[in-house]
Coordinates of C-alpha atoms in Angstrom, one line a residue:
X1 CA 28.4 33.3 -16.5
X2 CA 30.6 29.4 -15.9
X3 CA 33.8 30.6 -17.7
X4 CA 35.3 31.7 -14.1
X5 CA 33.5 28.8 -11.6
X6 CA 36.4 27.9 -10.2
X7 CA 36.7 31.3 -7.9
X8 CA 33.6 30.7 -6.4
X9 CA 34.9 26.9 -6.1
X10 CA 37.7 27.5 -3.8
X11 CA 36.1 30.7 -2.8
X12 CA 33.5 28.4 -1.2
X13 CA 35.5 25.5 0.0
X14 CA 38.3 27.8 1.2
X15 CA 36.2 26.8 5.1
X16 CA 35.0 23.5 4.6
X17 CA 32.6 23.9 7.5
X18 CA 30.8 27.2 6.7
X19 CA 30.7 24.9 2.9
X20 CA 29.4 22.0 5.0
X21 CA 27.0 23.8 6.8
X22 CA 25.5 26.2 4.2
X23 CA 25.2 22.8 2.2
X24 CA 22.6 21.7 5.1
X25 CA 20.9 24.4 5.5
X26 CA 19.9 24.3 1.8
X27 CA 19.1 19.7 2.2
X28 CA 17.8 20.8 5.0
X29 CA 14.9 23.8 2.3
X30 CA 15.2 21.6 0.2
X31 CA 13.9 18.1 2.5
X32 CA 10.8 20.8 3.9
X33 CA 9.6 21.2 0.3
X34 CA 9.5 18.5 -1.3
X35 CA 7.1 16.4 2.3
X36 CA 5.6 19.9 1.6
X37 CA 4.4 19.6 -2.0
X38 CA 4.4 15.2 -2.3
X39 CA 1.7 15.9 1.2
X40 CA 0.1 18.4 -1.2
X41 CA 0.1 15.8 -4.8
X42 CA -0.6 12.5 -2.7
X43 CA -4.1 15.2 -0.9
X44 CA -5.1 15.4 -4.7
X45 CA -4.6 11.9 -5.3
X46 CA -5.9 10.2 -2.3
X47 CA -8.8 12.4 -2.9
X48 CA -9.5 11.6 -6.8
X49 CA -8.8 8.0 -6.8
X50 CA -12.6 7.0 -6.8
X51 CA -13.6 9.5 -8.6
X52 CA -11.3 8.0 -11.5
X53 CA -12.5 4.0 -10.6
X54 CA -15.8 4.6 -11.4
X55 CA -16.8 3.8 -14.6
X56 CA -18.1 6.7 -16.6
X57 CA -18.3 9.8 -18.3
X58 CA -20.5 11.8 -17.3
X59 CA -21.8 12.0 -13.9
X60 CA -25.0 13.9 -11.8
X61 CA -24.1 15.2 -7.6
X62 CA -26.6 18.2 -6.1
X63 CA -25.0 21.0 -6.6
X64 CA -24.9 21.3 -2.4
X65 CA -22.2 18.6 -2.1
X66 CA -19.4 19.4 -0.1
X67 CA -16.8 16.6 -1.3
X68 CA -17.0 12.6 -1.9
X69 CA -17.7 11.5 2.0
X70 CA -20.0 14.5 2.6
X71 CA -22.6 13.9 -0.6
X72 CA -25.7 15.5 -0.8
X73 CA -29.2 12.8 -2.3
X74 CA -31.4 13.9 -5.5
X75 CA -33.6 12.3 -6.8
X76 CA -33.3 9.2 -8.8
X77 CA -35.0 9.9 -11.5
X78 CA -33.0 12.7 -12.8
X79 CA -30.2 10.2 -13.6
X80 CA -33.7 8.3 -15.7
X81 CA -34.0 11.8 -17.2
X82 CA -30.8 11.1 -19.2
X83 CA -31.4 8.3 -21.1
X84 CA -33.6 9.6 -23.6
X85 CA -30.9 11.3 -24.9
X86 CA -28.9 10.1 -27.7
X87 CA -26.2 9.4 -27.1
X88 CA -26.8 8.0 -23.5
X89 CA -25.3 4.4 -23.6
X90 CA -26.2 3.6 -19.8
X91 CA -27.2 5.1 -16.5
X92 CA -25.9 3.6 -12.7
X93 CA -26.9 4.9 -9.9
X94 CA -24.6 5.6 -6.4
X95 CA -24.9 5.6 -3.0
X96 CA -22.5 6.1 -0.5
X97 CA -21.7 7.7 2.7
X98 CA -20.0 7.0 6.0
X99 CA -21.4 4.1 8.3
X100 CA -20.1 3.0 11.9
X101 CA -17.9 -0.4 12.1
X102 CA -17.6 -1.9 14.6
X103 CA -14.2 -3.8 14.9
X104 CA -14.8 -7.8 15.4
X105 CA -10.8 -8.1 17.3
X106 CA -11.5 -5.1 20.1
X107 CA -14.5 -4.4 19.8
X108 CA -13.6 -0.6 18.6
X109 CA -15.7 1.7 16.2
X110 CA -14.6 4.3 13.9
X111 CA -16.8 5.2 10.9
X112 CA -15.4 3.8 7.4
X113 CA -16.6 4.7 4.1
X114 CA -18.9 2.9 2.0
X115 CA -20.7 2.3 -1.4
X116 CA -23.5 1.1 -2.6
X117 CA -24.7 -0.1 -7.2
X118 CA -26.4 -2.6 -8.9
X119 CA -23.8 -5.7 -8.6
X120 CA -25.3 -7.3 -12.8
X121 CA -23.5 -3.7 -13.1
X122 CA -19.7 -2.4 -14.6
X123 CA -19.5 0.8 -12.4
X124 CA -16.2 0.5 -10.5
X125 CA -12.7 -0.4 -12.2
X126 CA -10.4 -2.0 -8.8
X127 CA -8.8 -4.3 -8.2
X128 CA -11.0 -6.9 -6.7
X129 CA -13.7 -6.1 -7.2
X130 CA -15.5 -6.9 -10.8
X131 CA -13.8 -11.2 -9.8
X132 CA -16.0 -10.4 -5.4
X133 CA -18.1 -8.2 -7.1
X134 CA -20.7 -11.8 -7.4
X135 CA -20.6 -12.1 -3.9
X136 CA -22.2 -8.8 -3.2
X137 CA -25.6 -9.9 -4.3
X138 CA -25.9 -11.8 -1.5
X139 CA -27.5 -10.4 1.0
X140 CA -25.4 -8.5 4.3
X141 CA -22.1 -9.8 2.0
X142 CA -19.5 -6.8 1.2
X143 CA -16.0 -6.0 -0.3
X144 CA -13.4 -5.0 2.1
X145 CA -10.7 -3.0 1.0
X146 CA -7.6 -4.7 2.2
X147 CA -5.7 -1.2 1.2
X148 CA -7.6 0.5 4.7
X149 CA -6.2 1.7 7.7
X150 CA -5.1 -1.3 10.2
X151 CA -7.0 0.7 13.1
X152 CA -9.5 -1.8 10.8
X153 CA -7.8 -4.6 12.3
X154 CA -6.2 -7.4 10.0
X155 CA -9.3 -8.4 7.8
X156 CA -7.6 -8.4 4.5
X157 CA -4.5 -10.8 6.4
X158 CA -7.7 -13.3 7.9
X159 CA -9.2 -13.7 4.3
X160 CA -6.1 -14.4 2.8
X161 CA -5.2 -17.0 5.4
X162 CA -7.6 -19.4 4.4
X163 CA -6.8 -21.9 2.6
X164 CA -10.2 -22.1 0.0
X165 CA -8.7 -18.4 -0.9
X166 CA -6.5 -17.8 -3.9
X167 CA -5.5 -14.2 -4.0
X168 CA -3.8 -11.3 -5.9
X169 CA -5.4 -8.3 -5.9
X170 CA -2.3 -7.1 -8.3
X171 CA -2.7 -9.4 -11.1
X172 CA -6.1 -8.6 -10.5
X173 CA -6.7 -12.5 -9.9
X174 CA -9.5 -13.3 -6.9
X175 CA -11.0 -17.0 -6.2
X176 CA -12.9 -16.9 -2.9
X177 CA -15.7 -19.1 -1.8
X178 CA -18.7 -18.1 -0.1
X179 CA -18.2 -20.1 2.8
X180 CA -14.9 -18.1 3.8
X181 CA -16.0 -15.0 5.0
X182 CA -15.0 -12.9 8.2
X183 CA -17.8 -10.8 10.6
X184 CA -18.2 -7.8 10.8
X185 CA -21.1 -5.3 12.4
X186 CA -21.4 -2.2 10.9
X187 CA -24.8 0.6 11.6
X188 CA -25.7 -2.7 14.2
X189 CA -26.1 -5.0 11.3
X190 CA -23.8 -8.3 12.0
X191 CA -22.4 -8.3 7.7
X192 CA -19.7 -10.7 6.0
X193 CA -16.8 -9.6 4.6
X194 CA -16.4 -11.9 1.1
X195 CA -14.4 -10.8 -0.4
X196 CA -11.6 -8.2 -1.3
X197 CA -11.1 -4.9 -3.3
X198 CA -7.5 -2.0 -2.8
X199 CA -8.5 1.3 -4.1
X200 CA -6.0 3.0 -1.5
X201 CA -7.7 5.5 2.2
X202 CA -7.3 9.4 1.6
X203 CA -7.4 12.3 3.5
X204 CA -10.8 11.6 4.6
X205 CA -11.4 7.6 3.3
X206 CA -10.2 5.4 6.8
X207 CA -11.2 2.9 4.4
X208 CA -13.9 1.6 2.4
X209 CA -16.7 -0.4 1.6
X210 CA -18.3 -2.1 -1.4
X211 CA -21.8 -3.9 -1.9
X212 CA -24.8 -4.0 -3.6
X213 CA -26.7 -1.0 -3.4
X214 CA -30.5 -3.2 -1.8
X215 CA -27.6 -4.3 1.5
X216 CA -26.7 -0.6 1.3
X217 CA -29.9 0.8 2.0
X218 CA -30.5 -2.2 4.3
X219 CA -27.1 -1.3 6.7
X220 CA -28.5 2.4 6.4
X221 CA -32.1 1.7 7.1
X222 CA -32.8 5.6 6.7
X223 CA -32.3 6.7 3.9
X224 CA -34.8 6.1 0.9
X225 CA -33.9 4.5 -2.5
X226 CA -35.4 6.7 -4.5
X227 CA -32.6 9.4 -4.0
X228 CA -29.2 8.7 -4.8
X229 CA -25.6 10.5 -4.4
X230 CA -24.4 9.6 -7.5
X231 CA -25.5 9.3 -11.1
X232 CA -23.1 7.9 -13.3
X233 CA -23.7 8.8 -17.2
X234 CA -21.5 6.0 -19.6
X235 CA -22.1 7.0 -23.3
X236 CA -21.8 6.2 -27.0
X237 CA -18.9 5.3 -28.3
X238 CA -17.4 8.8 -30.4
X239 CA -20.2 11.1 -28.2
X240 CA -18.3 14.3 -27.0
X241 CA -18.4 14.0 -23.4
X242 CA -18.5 17.6 -23.1
X243 CA -21.0 18.3 -25.7
X244 CA -23.1 15.6 -24.2
X245 CA -23.0 17.6 -20.1
X246 CA -24.2 21.2 -22.1
X247 CA -27.0 19.1 -23.8
X248 CA -28.1 17.8 -20.3
X249 CA -27.3 20.5 -18.5
X250 CA -29.3 22.9 -19.9
X251 CA -32.2 20.6 -19.2
X252 CA -32.3 18.8 -16.2
X253 CA -33.6 21.9 -13.4
X254 CA -30.6 23.0 -10.7
X255 CA -31.6 20.9 -8.2
X256 CA -28.6 19.1 -9.9
X257 CA -24.9 19.4 -12.0
X258 CA -23.6 17.8 -14.7
X259 CA -20.0 17.4 -14.5
X260 CA -17.2 15.4 -16.5
X261 CA -15.1 13.1 -15.5
X262 CA -12.9 15.4 -15.1
X263 CA -14.5 18.2 -14.0
X264 CA -16.0 15.9 -11.2
X265 CA -11.4 15.1 -10.1
X266 CA -11.2 19.0 -10.2
X267 CA -14.2 19.6 -8.6
X268 CA -13.1 16.7 -5.6
X269 CA -10.1 18.8 -5.8
X270 CA -11.0 22.1 -4.9
X271 CA -12.5 21.5 -2.0
X272 CA -9.3 20.3 -0.4
X273 CA -7.8 23.3 -1.6
X274 CA -10.1 26.1 -1.4
X275 CA -12.7 25.2 1.5
X276 CA -10.5 23.2 3.5
X277 CA -7.2 25.0 5.5
X278 CA -4.7 21.6 5.3
X279 CA -3.9 22.6 1.2
X280 CA -3.4 26.2 2.5
X281 CA -0.7 24.1 5.1
X282 CA 0.9 22.5 2.6
X283 CA 1.4 25.6 1.1
X284 CA 2.5 27.2 3.4
X285 CA 5.1 24.6 4.8
X286 CA 7.2 24.6 1.0
X287 CA 6.9 28.8 1.9
X288 CA 8.8 28.6 4.9
X289 CA 11.4 25.5 4.2
X290 CA 12.1 28.4 1.3
X291 CA 12.7 31.5 3.5
X292 CA 14.3 29.4 5.7
X293 CA 16.9 28.4 3.4
X294 CA 16.8 32.4 1.5
X295 CA 18.7 33.4 5.2
X296 CA 20.0 30.7 5.8
X297 CA 22.3 30.6 2.3
X298 CA 22.0 35.4 2.7
X299 CA 24.1 34.5 5.6
X300 CA 27.0 31.6 4.0
X301 CA 26.9 34.3 0.9
X302 CA 27.6 37.2 3.5
X303 CA 30.2 36.1 5.7
X304 CA 31.8 34.7 2.5
X305 CA 32.1 38.2 0.6
X306 CA 32.7 39.8 4.0
X307 CA 35.9 37.8 3.5
X308 CA 36.6 38.6 0.7
X309 CA 35.9 42.2 0.3
X310 CA 39.4 43.2 -0.1
X311 CA 39.9 40.8 -2.8
X312 CA 37.1 42.1 -4.4
X313 CA 38.8 45.6 -3.6
X314 CA 40.9 44.7 -5.5
X315 CA 39.6 43.0 -8.9
X316 CA 37.8 46.2 -9.2
X317 CA 40.8 48.1 -9.1
X318 CA 42.2 45.6 -11.5
X319 CA 39.5 46.8 -13.7
X320 CA 36.8 44.7 -13.5
X321 CA 32.9 45.7 -13.0
X322 CA 31.1 44.8 -10.4
X323 CA 29.5 42.9 -13.3
X324 CA 31.7 39.8 -13.0
X325 CA 32.3 40.0 -9.1
X326 CA 28.1 39.7 -9.5
X327 CA 28.6 36.6 -11.8
X328 CA 30.9 35.3 -8.7
X329 CA 27.9 35.1 -6.7
X330 CA 25.2 33.7 -8.6
X331 CA 28.1 31.2 -9.5
X332 CA 27.9 30.2 -5.3
X333 CA 24.6 30.0 -5.3
X334 CA 23.8 28.2 -8.0
X335 CA 26.8 25.6 -7.0
X336 CA 25.7 25.6 -3.3
X337 CA 21.6 24.8 -4.5
X338 CA 22.9 21.9 -6.0
X339 CA 25.5 20.6 -4.1
X340 CA 22.2 21.2 -1.4
X341 CA 19.5 19.3 -3.7
X342 CA 21.5 16.4 -3.9
X343 CA 21.4 15.0 -0.1
X344 CA 17.3 16.8 0.6
X345 CA 16.7 14.3 -2.5
X346 CA 17.4 11.8 -1.4
X347 CA 16.4 12.3 2.2
X348 CA 12.9 13.0 0.5
X349 CA 12.9 8.8 -1.4
X350 CA 13.2 7.1 1.6
X351 CA 10.6 9.7 3.9
X352 CA 8.6 9.4 0.9
X353 CA 9.6 5.2 1.4
X354 CA 8.3 5.1 5.3
X355 CA 5.8 7.9 5.8
X356 CA 3.6 5.6 2.9
X357 CA 4.0 2.9 4.4
X358 CA 2.9 4.7 7.7
X359 CA 0.5 6.1 5.7
X360 CA -1.1 4.4 3.6
X361 CA -1.1 8.2 1.4
X362 CA 0.2 7.5 -2.3
X363 CA 3.8 9.8 -2.2
X364 CA 5.1 9.5 -5.7
X365 CA 8.4 11.1 -6.2
X366 CA 7.4 12.8 -10.1
X367 CA 10.0 14.4 -12.7
X368 CA 8.0 17.3 -12.1
X369 CA 7.7 17.2 -8.3
X370 CA 11.8 16.9 -8.2
X371 CA 11.6 19.3 -11.4
X372 CA 10.0 22.0 -10.0
X373 CA 12.2 21.6 -6.2
X374 CA 14.9 22.2 -8.3
X375 CA 13.6 25.4 -10.2
X376 CA 12.9 26.8 -6.6
X377 CA 16.2 26.0 -4.9
X378 CA 18.3 27.6 -7.4
X379 CA 15.9 30.5 -7.8
X380 CA 15.8 30.4 -3.5
X381 CA 19.8 30.7 -3.6
X382 CA 19.6 33.0 -6.4
X383 CA 17.2 35.3 -4.6
X384 CA 19.9 34.8 -1.5
X385 CA 22.2 36.5 -3.5
X386 CA 21.1 38.8 -5.4
X387 CA 20.3 40.5 -1.2
X388 CA 23.7 39.6 -0.7
X389 CA 25.0 42.4 -4.4
X390 CA 25.0 44.8 -1.8
X391 CA 27.8 43.6 0.2
X392 CA 29.5 43.6 -3.2
X393 CA 28.0 47.0 -3.8
X394 CA 30.5 48.0 -1.5
X395 CA 33.8 47.0 -2.4
X396 CA 36.1 50.3 -2.4
X397 CA 39.6 50.2 -4.0
X398 CA 40.6 53.1 -2.5
X399 CA 40.1 50.9 1.5
X400 CA 43.0 48.7 0.1
X401 CA 45.4 50.7 -1.0

């Protein structure tokens, strides 16, 4: 197919302005697809960061739970029933809810996600949690997510500026004196932020607090201690999570759902992909980008073929088949795909960095994403070439001679 590549290249470069317009059109389509896919992957990755940080093999939830921020409670007794099974090492109840945060800086109010658990147990594995977990045993003391939205105020900066605090979240080294706290109001109750951890935001969570189960119930007095949001189950070494999940699901009543960690994460992703319009919007945006690129490349190829129709007819008269001429068109389409992909990819890298800083969402350029978009770009351009082939078929040597 590429034995006569110079012919396709020479035809494209004959009019540099047209080639530049085609490359710009493809680059725009590539950029749009990269951004849509990037935000889509960031949506799902950020949605399950909390799930991934839970130290457990199996999880109990209420089947009516929609997603992490909109949970339904179930009886804590269900979780303790699990302790009777061989292979279960430990269980931990976890409370989760949205609470109203009142900024100590400007008085503004906004929702914040708050999680409570037994501070004597290792339930959440996030940078900063282990070394600060001792402080949430104190009444009305919480930990604040260092990667929360800036609208919550410079809480982290205020804590970090304290001379008594040596903070290195990246390496997990944090030293905080109990007196070095920031006082805020949550759910109309004055509390103290005694330390920081790092998780990050998502489409459903702008900021997060971690505290003890007792502090959680103080902040939300309408919640019953016997009703929990998530049951975290740790299994003994060598026990199959899938096999134990099936055993527990068959034993426990239908008012709870048993999930593996992977199943727990996939359930959350499925909510955002199917129940909310966000997943559809991102997919639709990527399709629109491909359609725009397809139309632009088709117009460029059609115009190029029209300009060289006499040459194509001459080649037919010389004995060249339609198959050969088709290969030239597909070569042009592939060249346009590669030339447009490179600038689109480079601009996307820059925009990923800008968007991640602005939104605090995990926008990452992965090899699988790069190859996927490259494949879609080549397919888009080849589809444009296939549509434009009708013009090549119309090339008749009799019109020239």
